[in-house]
Coordinates of C-alpha atoms in Angstrom, one line a residue:
M1 CA 0.0 0.0 0.0
R2 CA 1.2 3.2 -1.0
R3 CA 0.9 6.1 1.3
T4 CA 0.1 9.6 0.0
V5 CA 2.2 12.4 1.4
R6 CA 0.4 15.6 1.9
A7 CA 2.1 19.1 1.8
A8 CA 1.4 19.6 5.5
D9 CA 3.3 16.4 6.3
R10 CA 6.4 17.7 4.5
L11 CA 6.9 20.6 6.9
P12 CA 9.9 20.1 9.1
S13 CA 8.9 19.1 12.6
R14 CA 11.3 21.7 14.1
L15 CA 9.4 24.7 12.8
P16 CA 7.3 25.3 15.9
S17 CA 10.3 24.8 18.1
R18 CA 12.4 27.4 16.2
L19 CA 9.8 30.2 16.4
P20 CA 10.0 30.7 20.2
S21 CA 13.8 30.8 20.2
R22 CA 13.7 33.5 17.4
L23 CA 10.9 35.5 19.0
P24 CA 13.1 37.7 21.3
A25 CA 15.4 38.6 18.4
L26 CA 12.4 39.5 16.2
L27 CA 10.9 41.6 19.0
A28 CA 14.2 43.4 19.6
G29 CA 14.5 44.2 15.9
C30 CA 10.9 45.6 15.9
V31 CA 11.7 47.8 18.9
L32 CA 15.0 49.0 17.3
A33 CA 13.1 49.9 14.1
A34 CA 10.5 51.8 16.0
S35 CA 13.0 53.8 17.9
L36 CA 14.9 54.7 14.8
T37 CA 11.7 55.8 13.2
A38 CA 10.9 58.0 16.2
C39 CA 14.4 59.6 16.0
S40 CA 13.9 60.3 12.4
E41 CA 10.5 61.9 13.0
E42 CA 12.0 64.1 15.7
Q43 CA 14.9 65.1 13.5
V44 CA 12.5 65.9 10.7
R45 CA 10.4 68.1 13.1
D46 CA 13.6 69.8 14.3
A47 CA 14.8 70.4 10.7
A48 CA 11.4 71.8 9.7
S49 CA 11.4 74.1 12.8
D50 CA 14.9 75.3 12.0
A51 CA 13.9 76.0 8.4
A52 CA 10.9 78.0 9.5
G53 CA 12.9 80.0 12.0
D54 CA 15.5 80.7 9.3
A55 CA 12.8 81.9 6.9
A56 CA 11.3 84.1 9.6
C57 CA 14.6 85.6 10.4
S58 CA 15.3 86.2 6.7
V59 CA 12.0 88.1 6.3
A60 CA 12.5 90.1 9.5
R61 CA 16.1 91.0 8.6
E62 CA 15.2 92.2 5.1
A63 CA 12.2 94.2 6.4
M64 CA 14.1 95.7 9.3
G65 CA 17.2 96.6 7.1
Q66 CA 15.1 98.4 4.5
V67 CA 13.0 100.2 7.1
A68 CA 16.0 101.3 9.3
D69 CA 17.8 102.7 6.3
Q70 CA 14.8 104.6 5.1
A71 CA 13.8 105.8 8.6
G72 CA 17.2 107.3 9.2
A73 CA 17.0 109.3 6.0
V74 CA 13.4 110.4 6.8
A75 CA 14.3 111.4 10.3
D76 CA 16.9 113.8 8.9
R77 CA 14.1 115.5 6.9
I78 CA 11.6 116.0 9.7
G79 CA 12.5 119.7 10.0
A80 CA 12.3 120.3 6.3
D81 CA 8.9 118.6 5.5
P82 CA 7.4 117.2 8.7
A83 CA 4.1 116.2 7.0
A84 CA 5.8 114.1 4.4
A85 CA 8.1 112.7 7.1
E86 CA 5.2 111.7 9.2
R87 CA 3.5 109.9 6.2
E88 CA 6.7 108.0 5.3
L89 CA 7.4 107.0 8.9
T90 CA 3.9 105.8 9.4
A91 CA 4.2 103.7 6.2
L92 CA 7.5 102.3 7.4
R93 CA 5.8 101.4 10.7
D94 CA 3.0 99.7 8.9
T95 CA 5.5 97.7 6.9
L96 CA 7.0 96.3 10.1
A97 CA 3.5 95.7 11.5
A98 CA 2.7 93.6 8.5
A99 CA 5.9 91.6 8.8
E100 CA 5.2 91.0 12.6
D101 CA 2.0 89.1 11.7
N102 CA 4.0 86.1 10.5
L103 CA 6.6 86.1 13.3
G104 CA 6.8 85.1 16.9
G105 CA 9.1 85.1 19.9
E106 CA 12.2 87.2 20.0
T107 CA 12.1 88.0 16.3
R108 CA 8.7 89.6 16.7
A109 CA 9.7 91.4 19.8
R110 CA 12.6 93.1 17.9
L111 CA 10.2 94.3 15.2
E112 CA 7.8 95.6 17.8
E113 CA 10.7 97.6 19.3
A114 CA 11.5 99.1 15.9
R115 CA 7.9 99.9 15.3
T116 CA 7.7 101.7 18.6
A117 CA 10.7 103.8 17.7
L118 CA 9.1 104.6 14.3
D119 CA 5.9 105.7 16.2
G120 CA 8.1 108.0 18.3
L121 CA 9.7 109.5 15.1
A122 CA 6.3 109.9 13.5
A123 CA 5.0 111.7 16.6
E124 CA 7.9 114.1 16.5
A125 CA 7.2 114.8 12.8
E126 CA 3.5 115.4 13.6
Q127 CA 4.3 117.8 16.4
H128 CA 6.6 119.7 14.2
A129 CA 4.0 119.9 11.5
E130 CA 1.7 121.4 14.1
G131 CA 4.2 124.2 14.8
T132 CA 6.3 122.8 17.6
P133 CA 10.0 123.0 17.1
V134 CA 11.8 119.6 16.4
D135 CA 13.0 118.0 19.6
R136 CA 16.4 116.8 18.3
A137 CA 17.1 114.9 21.5
A138 CA 13.8 113.0 21.1
V139 CA 14.6 112.3 17.5
Q140 CA 18.0 111.0 18.5
R141 CA 16.6 108.8 21.2
E142 CA 14.1 107.2 18.8
R143 CA 16.9 106.6 16.2
E144 CA 19.0 104.9 18.9
R145 CA 16.0 102.8 19.9
L146 CA 15.6 101.8 16.2
S147 CA 19.3 101.0 16.0
E148 CA 19.1 98.9 19.2
A149 CA 16.2 96.9 17.7
V150 CA 18.1 96.3 14.5
Q151 CA 21.1 95.1 16.6
G152 CA 18.9 92.9 18.7
L153 CA 17.4 91.3 15.6
R154 CA 21.0 90.5 14.4
E155 CA 21.7 88.8 17.7
V156 CA 18.5 86.8 17.6
C157 CA 18.9 85.7 14.0

């Protein structure tokens, strides 16, 4: 009599006994893979955060540099045409305010400081337009505040 061999009968009898001995190694491999994936996700988050911070600093530096240069020139003209100086300083302040909307933390704080200095310069221009003599000391203080804000931004970024 011939015996038929089924596919299930061909499996090695040692298969069930090998699985328990390999299980710890398999689990260790899964844990290692999971921890490497977690590190990679954290690194990706850090890289994305760094890139966003760099972009914010780039925008802030560009806006602040242009505004500071223009504000210095306008401040020199407060005595000659105070109404025009006030309009220009207000526009520069609004430029910084728009840039602030997309920023946070120290970068935003430095732009706020610069905006406050521009408000002070615009107030001096407005007062002179109304007939009050230009307070050169006040103009100088606001220019220094603006310079300090620019320097503070350089330190932050």
